[in-house]
Amino acid sequence: MYDKNNIFHKILRSEIPAKIIYEDDTVLSFHDINPVSKIHALVITKGLYSDFPDFIARASAEEVKHFFAAVAKVAEILGVSESGYRILSNAGPDSGQEVPHFHLHILGGERLRR
Ligand code: AMP
């Protein structure tokens, strides 16, 4: 069950600011406020999904494809397509997911530790 009381929903409602990298009808990307690598971006859906399992269960095939294409586009914008990057998504208690709104992290801009 999606809980609207989360920080990314507030960003979507423009109630709090974010350093926007990319936006279209269904996707928003912005810089992580607490980066763990030189490049650390977040890509979120505008659709209300709480995590990856929720997204993959309820989103249309077109929406899923569009989302991942947008992730690749953000990597291009950030200039890490050639140098490489890591994408990850936390889901469920063991992952330590902090914000219950589906998002992918894009990490790069330097050699990442395993
Ligand atoms: P996760 O643990 O996958 O839910 O990660 C949530 C991420 O959101 C963390 O990396 C936070 O640093 C980041 N974050 C939290 N609040 C904000 C914010 N207001 N703007 C940008 N990033 C944020």
Coordinates of N, CA and C and ligand atoms in Angstrom, one line a residue:
M1 N 0.8 -1.2 0.0 CA 0.0 0.0 0.0 C 0.9 1.3 0.0
Y2 N 0.7 2.1 -1.0 CA 1.5 3.3 -1.1 C 1.2 4.3 0.0
D3 N 2.2 4.9 0.6 CA 2.0 5.9 1.7 C 2.4 7.2 1.1
K4 N 1.5 8.2 1.0 CA 1.8 9.5 0.4 C 2.7 10.3 1.3
N5 N 2.8 9.9 2.5 CA 3.6 10.7 3.5 C 5.1 10.4 3.4
N6 N 5.6 10.6 2.2 CA 7.1 10.4 2.0 C 7.7 11.5 1.3
I7 N 9.0 11.7 1.4 CA 9.7 12.9 0.9 C 9.7 13.0 -0.6
F8 N 9.7 11.9 -1.3 CA 9.7 11.9 -2.8 C 8.3 12.4 -3.3
H9 N 7.3 12.0 -2.5 CA 5.9 12.5 -2.9 C 5.9 14.0 -2.7
K10 N 6.5 14.5 -1.7 CA 6.6 16.0 -1.4 C 7.4 16.6 -2.6
I11 N 8.4 16.0 -3.1 CA 9.2 16.6 -4.2 C 8.3 16.6 -5.4
L12 N 7.6 15.5 -5.7 CA 6.6 15.5 -6.8 C 5.6 16.6 -6.7
R13 N 5.2 16.9 -5.5 CA 4.1 17.9 -5.3 C 4.8 19.3 -5.2
S14 N 6.1 19.4 -5.5 CA 6.9 20.7 -5.4 C 6.8 21.3 -4.0
E15 N 6.6 20.5 -3.0 CA 6.5 21.1 -1.6 C 7.9 21.3 -1.1
I16 N 8.9 20.5 -1.6 CA 10.3 20.7 -1.2 C 11.1 20.7 -2.5
P17 N 12.2 21.4 -2.5 CA 13.0 21.5 -3.7 C 13.9 20.3 -4.0
A18 N 14.3 20.1 -5.2 CA 15.2 19.1 -5.6 C 16.0 19.7 -6.8
K19 N 17.3 19.2 -6.9 CA 18.1 19.6 -8.0 C 17.8 18.7 -9.2
I20 N 16.9 19.1 -10.0 CA 16.3 18.3 -11.1 C 17.4 18.1 -12.2
I21 N 17.4 16.9 -12.7 CA 18.3 16.5 -13.8 C 17.5 16.3 -15.1
Y22 N 16.3 15.7 -14.9 CA 15.5 15.3 -16.0 C 14.1 15.1 -15.6
E23 N 13.1 15.5 -16.4 CA 11.7 15.3 -16.1 C 10.9 15.1 -17.4
D24 N 10.0 14.1 -17.3 CA 9.0 14.0 -18.4 C 7.7 13.7 -17.8
D25 N 6.7 13.2 -18.6 CA 5.4 13.0 -18.0 C 5.3 12.0 -16.9
T26 N 6.2 11.0 -16.9 CA 6.0 9.9 -15.9 C 7.3 9.7 -15.1
V27 N 8.3 10.4 -15.3 CA 9.6 10.2 -14.6 C 10.2 11.5 -14.2
L28 N 10.8 11.5 -13.0 CA 11.6 12.6 -12.5 C 12.9 12.1 -12.0
S29 N 14.0 12.9 -12.3 CA 15.3 12.5 -11.8 C 15.9 13.7 -11.1
F30 N 16.6 13.5 -10.0 CA 17.3 14.6 -9.3 C 18.5 14.1 -8.5
H31 N 19.3 15.0 -8.1 CA 20.6 14.6 -7.4 C 20.2 14.1 -6.0
D32 N 20.9 13.1 -5.5 CA 20.7 12.6 -4.1 C 21.3 13.7 -3.2
I33 N 20.5 13.9 -2.1 CA 20.9 15.0 -1.2 C 22.2 14.5 -0.3
N34 N 22.4 13.2 -0.3 CA 23.5 12.7 0.5 C 24.3 11.7 -0.3
P35 N 25.1 12.3 -1.3 CA 25.7 11.4 -2.3 C 26.8 10.5 -1.7
V36 N 26.8 9.2 -2.2 CA 27.8 8.3 -1.7 C 28.9 8.1 -2.8
S37 N 28.8 8.7 -4.0 CA 29.8 8.7 -5.0 C 29.7 10.1 -5.7
K38 N 30.7 10.3 -6.5 CA 30.8 11.7 -7.2 C 29.5 12.0 -7.9
I39 N 29.0 11.0 -8.6 CA 27.7 11.1 -9.2 C 26.7 10.2 -8.5
H40 N 25.7 10.8 -8.0 CA 24.7 10.0 -7.3 C 23.3 10.6 -7.6
A41 N 22.6 10.0 -8.5 CA 21.3 10.6 -8.9 C 20.2 9.6 -8.6
L42 N 19.0 10.1 -8.4 CA 17.9 9.2 -8.2 C 16.9 9.4 -9.4
V43 N 16.3 8.3 -9.8 CA 15.3 8.4 -10.8 C 14.0 7.8 -10.2
I44 N 12.9 8.6 -10.2 CA 11.7 8.1 -9.6 C 10.5 8.1 -10.6
T45 N 9.5 7.3 -10.3 CA 8.3 7.3 -11.2 C 7.4 8.4 -10.6
K46 N 6.6 9.0 -11.5 CA 5.6 9.9 -11.0 C 4.4 9.1 -10.6
G47 N 4.3 7.9 -11.1 CA 3.2 7.0 -10.6 C 3.6 6.5 -9.2
L48 N 2.5 6.2 -8.5 CA 2.7 6.0 -7.0 C 2.9 4.5 -6.8
Y49 N 4.2 4.1 -6.7 CA 4.6 2.7 -6.4 C 5.5 2.8 -5.2
S50 N 5.4 1.9 -4.3 CA 6.2 2.0 -3.1 C 7.6 1.4 -3.2
D51 N 7.8 0.5 -4.1 CA 9.1 -0.1 -4.3 C 9.1 -0.9 -5.6
F52 N 10.3 -1.5 -5.9 CA 10.4 -2.2 -7.2 C 9.4 -3.3 -7.4
P53 N 9.2 -4.2 -6.4 CA 8.1 -5.3 -6.6 C 6.7 -4.7 -6.9
D54 N 6.4 -3.6 -6.2 CA 5.1 -2.9 -6.5 C 5.1 -2.4 -7.9
F55 N 6.2 -1.8 -8.4 CA 6.3 -1.2 -9.7 C 6.1 -2.3 -10.8
I56 N 6.8 -3.4 -10.6 CA 6.8 -4.4 -11.6 C 5.5 -5.2 -11.6
A57 N 4.8 -5.2 -10.5 CA 3.5 -5.9 -10.4 C 2.4 -5.0 -11.0
R58 N 2.5 -3.7 -10.9 CA 1.3 -2.9 -11.3 C 1.5 -2.0 -12.5
A59 N 2.7 -1.7 -12.9 CA 3.0 -0.8 -14.0 C 2.8 -1.5 -15.3
S60 N 2.4 -0.8 -16.3 CA 2.2 -1.4 -17.7 C 3.6 -1.7 -18.3
A61 N 3.7 -2.5 -19.2 CA 5.0 -2.9 -19.9 C 5.6 -1.6 -20.5
E62 N 4.7 -0.7 -21.1 CA 5.2 0.5 -21.7 C 5.8 1.4 -20.6
E63 N 5.2 1.5 -19.4 CA 5.7 2.3 -18.3 C 7.0 1.8 -17.8
V64 N 7.1 0.5 -17.7 CA 8.4 -0.1 -17.3 C 9.5 0.2 -18.3
K65 N 9.2 0.0 -19.6 CA 10.2 0.3 -20.6 C 10.6 1.7 -20.6
H66 N 9.6 2.6 -20.5 CA 9.9 4.0 -20.5 C 10.8 4.4 -19.3
F67 N 10.5 3.9 -18.2 CA 11.2 4.2 -17.0 C 12.7 3.8 -17.2
F68 N 13.0 2.6 -17.6 CA 14.4 2.2 -17.8 C 15.1 3.0 -18.9
A69 N 14.3 3.3 -20.0 CA 14.9 4.2 -21.0 C 15.3 5.5 -20.4
A70 N 14.4 6.0 -19.5 CA 14.7 7.3 -18.9 C 16.0 7.2 -18.0
V71 N 16.2 6.1 -17.4 CA 17.4 5.9 -16.5 C 18.6 6.0 -17.4
A72 N 18.6 5.4 -18.6 CA 19.7 5.4 -19.5 C 19.9 6.9 -20.0
K73 N 18.8 7.6 -20.2 CA 18.9 9.0 -20.7 C 19.6 9.9 -19.6
V74 N 19.2 9.6 -18.3 CA 19.8 10.4 -17.2 C 21.3 10.1 -17.2
A75 N 21.7 8.8 -17.4 CA 23.1 8.5 -17.4 C 23.8 9.3 -18.5
E76 N 23.2 9.4 -19.6 CA 23.8 10.2 -20.7 C 23.9 11.6 -20.3
I77 N 22.9 12.2 -19.7 CA 22.9 13.6 -19.3 C 24.0 13.8 -18.3
L78 N 24.2 12.9 -17.4 CA 25.2 13.0 -16.4 C 26.6 12.7 -16.9
G79 N 26.7 12.2 -18.1 CA 28.0 12.0 -18.7 C 28.7 10.7 -18.2
V80 N 28.0 9.7 -17.7 CA 28.6 8.5 -17.2 C 28.3 7.3 -18.1
S81 N 27.7 7.5 -19.2 CA 27.4 6.4 -20.1 C 28.6 5.6 -20.6
E82 N 29.7 6.4 -20.9 CA 30.9 5.8 -21.3 C 31.8 5.3 -20.2
S83 N 31.9 6.1 -19.1 CA 32.8 5.7 -18.0 C 32.1 4.6 -17.2
G84 N 30.8 4.5 -17.2 CA 30.2 3.4 -16.5 C 29.5 3.9 -15.2
Y85 N 28.5 3.1 -14.8 CA 27.7 3.5 -13.6 C 27.1 2.2 -13.1
R86 N 26.6 2.4 -11.8 CA 25.8 1.3 -11.2 C 24.4 1.8 -10.9
I87 N 23.4 0.9 -11.2 CA 22.0 1.2 -10.8 C 21.6 0.2 -9.7
L88 N 20.9 0.7 -8.8 CA 20.4 -0.2 -7.7 C 19.1 0.4 -7.2
S89 N 18.3 -0.5 -6.6 CA 17.0 -0.2 -6.0 C 16.9 -1.0 -4.7
N90 N 16.7 -0.3 -3.6 CA 16.4 -1.0 -2.4 C 14.9 -1.3 -2.3
A91 N 14.6 -2.5 -1.8 CA 13.2 -2.9 -1.6 C 13.2 -3.9 -0.4
G92 N 12.3 -3.6 0.5 CA 12.0 -4.5 1.6 C 12.9 -4.2 2.8
P93 N 12.6 -4.8 4.0 CA 13.3 -4.5 5.2 C 14.8 -4.8 5.2
D94 N 15.2 -5.9 4.6 CA 16.6 -6.2 4.6 C 17.5 -5.2 3.8
S95 N 16.8 -4.5 2.9 CA 17.6 -3.5 2.0 C 17.8 -2.2 2.7
G96 N 17.0 -1.9 3.8 CA 17.1 -0.6 4.4 C 16.5 0.5 3.6
Q97 N 15.6 0.2 2.8 CA 14.9 1.2 2.0 C 14.4 2.3 2.9
E98 N 14.9 3.6 2.6 CA 14.5 4.7 3.5 C 13.2 5.4 3.0
V99 N 13.1 5.5 1.7 CA 11.9 6.3 1.2 C 11.0 5.3 0.4
P100 N 9.8 5.2 0.9 CA 8.9 4.2 0.3 C 8.2 4.7 -1.0
H101 N 9.0 5.2 -1.9 CA 8.5 5.6 -3.2 C 9.5 5.0 -4.2
F102 N 9.1 4.2 -5.2 CA 10.0 3.5 -6.0 C 11.0 4.4 -6.7
H103 N 12.3 4.0 -6.6 CA 13.3 4.8 -7.2 C 14.5 3.9 -7.5
L104 N 15.3 4.4 -8.5 CA 16.6 3.8 -8.8 C 17.7 4.8 -8.4
H105 N 18.8 4.3 -7.9 CA 20.0 5.1 -7.7 C 20.9 4.9 -8.9
I106 N 21.5 6.0 -9.4 CA 22.6 5.9 -10.4 C 23.8 6.4 -9.7
L107 N 24.8 5.5 -9.6 CA 26.1 5.8 -9.0 C 27.2 5.8 -10.0
G108 N 28.1 6.8 -10.0 CA 29.2 6.8 -10.9 C 30.1 8.0 -10.7
G109 N 30.8 8.3 -11.8 CA 31.7 9.5 -11.8 C 33.1 9.2 -11.1
E110 N 33.3 7.9 -10.7 CA 34.5 7.5 -10.1 C 34.5 6.0 -10.1
R111 N 35.6 5.4 -9.8 CA 35.7 3.9 -9.7 C 34.9 3.5 -8.5
L112 N 33.9 2.7 -8.6 CA 33.1 2.3 -7.5 C 33.6 1.1 -6.8
R113 N 33.6 1.1 -5.5 CA 34.0 -0.1 -4.7 C 32.9 -1.2 -4.9
R114 N 33.3 -2.4 -4.8 CA 32.3 -3.6 -4.9 C 31.5 -3.6 -3.6
Ligands
AMP1 P1 16.7 4.4 -0.2 O1 17.4 3.9 1.0 O2 16.9 3.6 -1.4 O3 15.2 4.6 0.0 O4 17.4 5.8 -0.6 C1 16.8 7.0 -0.4 C2 17.7 8.1 -0.8 O5 17.0 9.3 -0.9 C3 19.0 8.3 0.1 O6 20.1 8.1 -0.7 C4 18.8 9.7 0.5 O7 20.1 10.4 0.6 C5 18.0 10.3 -0.5 N1 17.2 11.5 -0.1 C6 16.4 11.7 1.0 N2 15.8 12.8 1.0 C7 16.2 13.5 -0.1 C8 15.9 14.7 -0.7 N3 15.1 15.6 -0.1 N4 16.4 15.1 -1.9 C9 17.2 14.2 -2.5 N5 17.6 13.0 -2.1 C10 17.0 12.6 -0.9

